[in-house]
mmCIF file of C-alpha atoms in Angstrom:
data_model
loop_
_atom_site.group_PDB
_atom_site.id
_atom_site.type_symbol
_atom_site.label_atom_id
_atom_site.label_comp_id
_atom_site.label_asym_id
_atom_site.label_seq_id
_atom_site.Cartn_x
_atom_site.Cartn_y
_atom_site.Cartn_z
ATOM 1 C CA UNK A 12 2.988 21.755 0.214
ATOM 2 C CA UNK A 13 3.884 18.308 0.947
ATOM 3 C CA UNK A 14 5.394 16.178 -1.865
ATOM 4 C CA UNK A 15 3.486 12.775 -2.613
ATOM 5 C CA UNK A 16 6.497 9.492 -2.263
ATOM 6 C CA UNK A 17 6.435 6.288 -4.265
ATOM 7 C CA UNK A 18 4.641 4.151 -2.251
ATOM 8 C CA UNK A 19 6.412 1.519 -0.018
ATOM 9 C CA UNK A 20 5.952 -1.562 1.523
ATOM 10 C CA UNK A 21 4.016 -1.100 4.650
ATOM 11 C CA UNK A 22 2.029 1.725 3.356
ATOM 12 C CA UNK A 23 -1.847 1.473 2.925
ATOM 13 C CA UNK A 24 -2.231 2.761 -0.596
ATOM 14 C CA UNK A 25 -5.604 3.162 -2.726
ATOM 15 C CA UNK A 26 -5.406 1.503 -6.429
ATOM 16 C CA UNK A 27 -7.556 3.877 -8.673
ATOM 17 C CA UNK A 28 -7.456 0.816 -11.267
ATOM 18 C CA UNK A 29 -8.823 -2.049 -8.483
ATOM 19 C CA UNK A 30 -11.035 0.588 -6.632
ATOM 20 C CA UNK A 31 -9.944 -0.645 -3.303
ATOM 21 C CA UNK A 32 -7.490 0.029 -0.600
ATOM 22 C CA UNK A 33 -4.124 -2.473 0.039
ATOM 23 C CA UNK A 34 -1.195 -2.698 1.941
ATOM 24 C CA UNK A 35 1.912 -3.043 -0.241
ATOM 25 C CA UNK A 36 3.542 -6.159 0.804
ATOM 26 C CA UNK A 37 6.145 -6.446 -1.553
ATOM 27 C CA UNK A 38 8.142 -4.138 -5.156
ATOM 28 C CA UNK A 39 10.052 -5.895 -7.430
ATOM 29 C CA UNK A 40 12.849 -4.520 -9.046
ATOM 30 C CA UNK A 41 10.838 -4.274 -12.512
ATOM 31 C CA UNK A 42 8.641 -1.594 -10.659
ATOM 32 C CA UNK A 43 5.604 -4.207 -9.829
ATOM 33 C CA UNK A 44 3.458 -3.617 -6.281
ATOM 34 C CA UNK A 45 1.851 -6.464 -4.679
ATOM 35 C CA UNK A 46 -0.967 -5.587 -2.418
ATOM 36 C CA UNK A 47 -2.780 -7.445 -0.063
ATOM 37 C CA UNK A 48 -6.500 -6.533 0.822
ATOM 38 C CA UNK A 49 -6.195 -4.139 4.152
ATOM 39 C CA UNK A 50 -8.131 -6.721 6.356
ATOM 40 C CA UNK A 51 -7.072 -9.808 4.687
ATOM 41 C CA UNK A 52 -3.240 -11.424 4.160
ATOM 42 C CA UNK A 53 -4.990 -14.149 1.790
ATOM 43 C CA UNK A 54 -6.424 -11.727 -0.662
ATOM 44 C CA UNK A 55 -3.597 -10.337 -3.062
ATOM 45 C CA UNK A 56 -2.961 -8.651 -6.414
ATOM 46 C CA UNK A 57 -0.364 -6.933 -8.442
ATOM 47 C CA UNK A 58 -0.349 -3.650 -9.746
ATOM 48 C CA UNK A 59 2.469 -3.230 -12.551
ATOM 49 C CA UNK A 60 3.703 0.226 -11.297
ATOM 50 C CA UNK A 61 2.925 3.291 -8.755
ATOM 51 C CA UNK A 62 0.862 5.253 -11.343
ATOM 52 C CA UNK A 63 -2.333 4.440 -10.491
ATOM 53 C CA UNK A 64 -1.599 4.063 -6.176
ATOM 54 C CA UNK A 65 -2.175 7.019 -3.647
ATOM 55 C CA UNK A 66 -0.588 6.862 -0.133
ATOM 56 C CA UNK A 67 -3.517 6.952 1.877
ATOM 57 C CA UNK A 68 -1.867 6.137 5.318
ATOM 58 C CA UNK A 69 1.806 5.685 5.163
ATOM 59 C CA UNK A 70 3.297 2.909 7.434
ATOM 60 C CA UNK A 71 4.310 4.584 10.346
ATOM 61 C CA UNK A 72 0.781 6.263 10.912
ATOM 62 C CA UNK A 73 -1.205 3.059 9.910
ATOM 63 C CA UNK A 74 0.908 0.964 12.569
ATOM 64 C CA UNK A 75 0.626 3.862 14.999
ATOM 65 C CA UNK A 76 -3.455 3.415 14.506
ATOM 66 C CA UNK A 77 -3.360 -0.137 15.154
ATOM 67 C CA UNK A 78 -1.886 0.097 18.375
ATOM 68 C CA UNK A 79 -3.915 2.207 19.743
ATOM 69 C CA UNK A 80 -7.160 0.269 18.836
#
């Protein structure tokens, strides 16, 4: 069994509260995300902690996928 990890910059996370996907561009140190819609860097919002996000392609595997499209 795999253990879920905080969510990181980089990663592609889902935001159960928004009900869209994001990239995580940025955590400050008081624990808030800010996203960025997956096919846009204009659209962005903050989510005040990891509670609500699920990893849904970490950032390795996401970059790995764009290269190969």
């Amino acid at each position: 069994m795999t253990e879920q990890k905080s969510p990181w910059v980089g990663d592609q996370v889902y935001d159960a509260d928004a009900g869209k996907e994001g990239i995580v561009t940025d955590v400050k140190r008081d624990g808030t995300y800010i996203l960025r819609e997956t096919y846009s860097f204009a659209l962005r919002w903050t989510v005040p902690n990891a509670d609500k996000l699920t990893v849904t392609a970490p950032r390795l595997e996401r970059l790995e996928r764009e290269r190969e499209a």
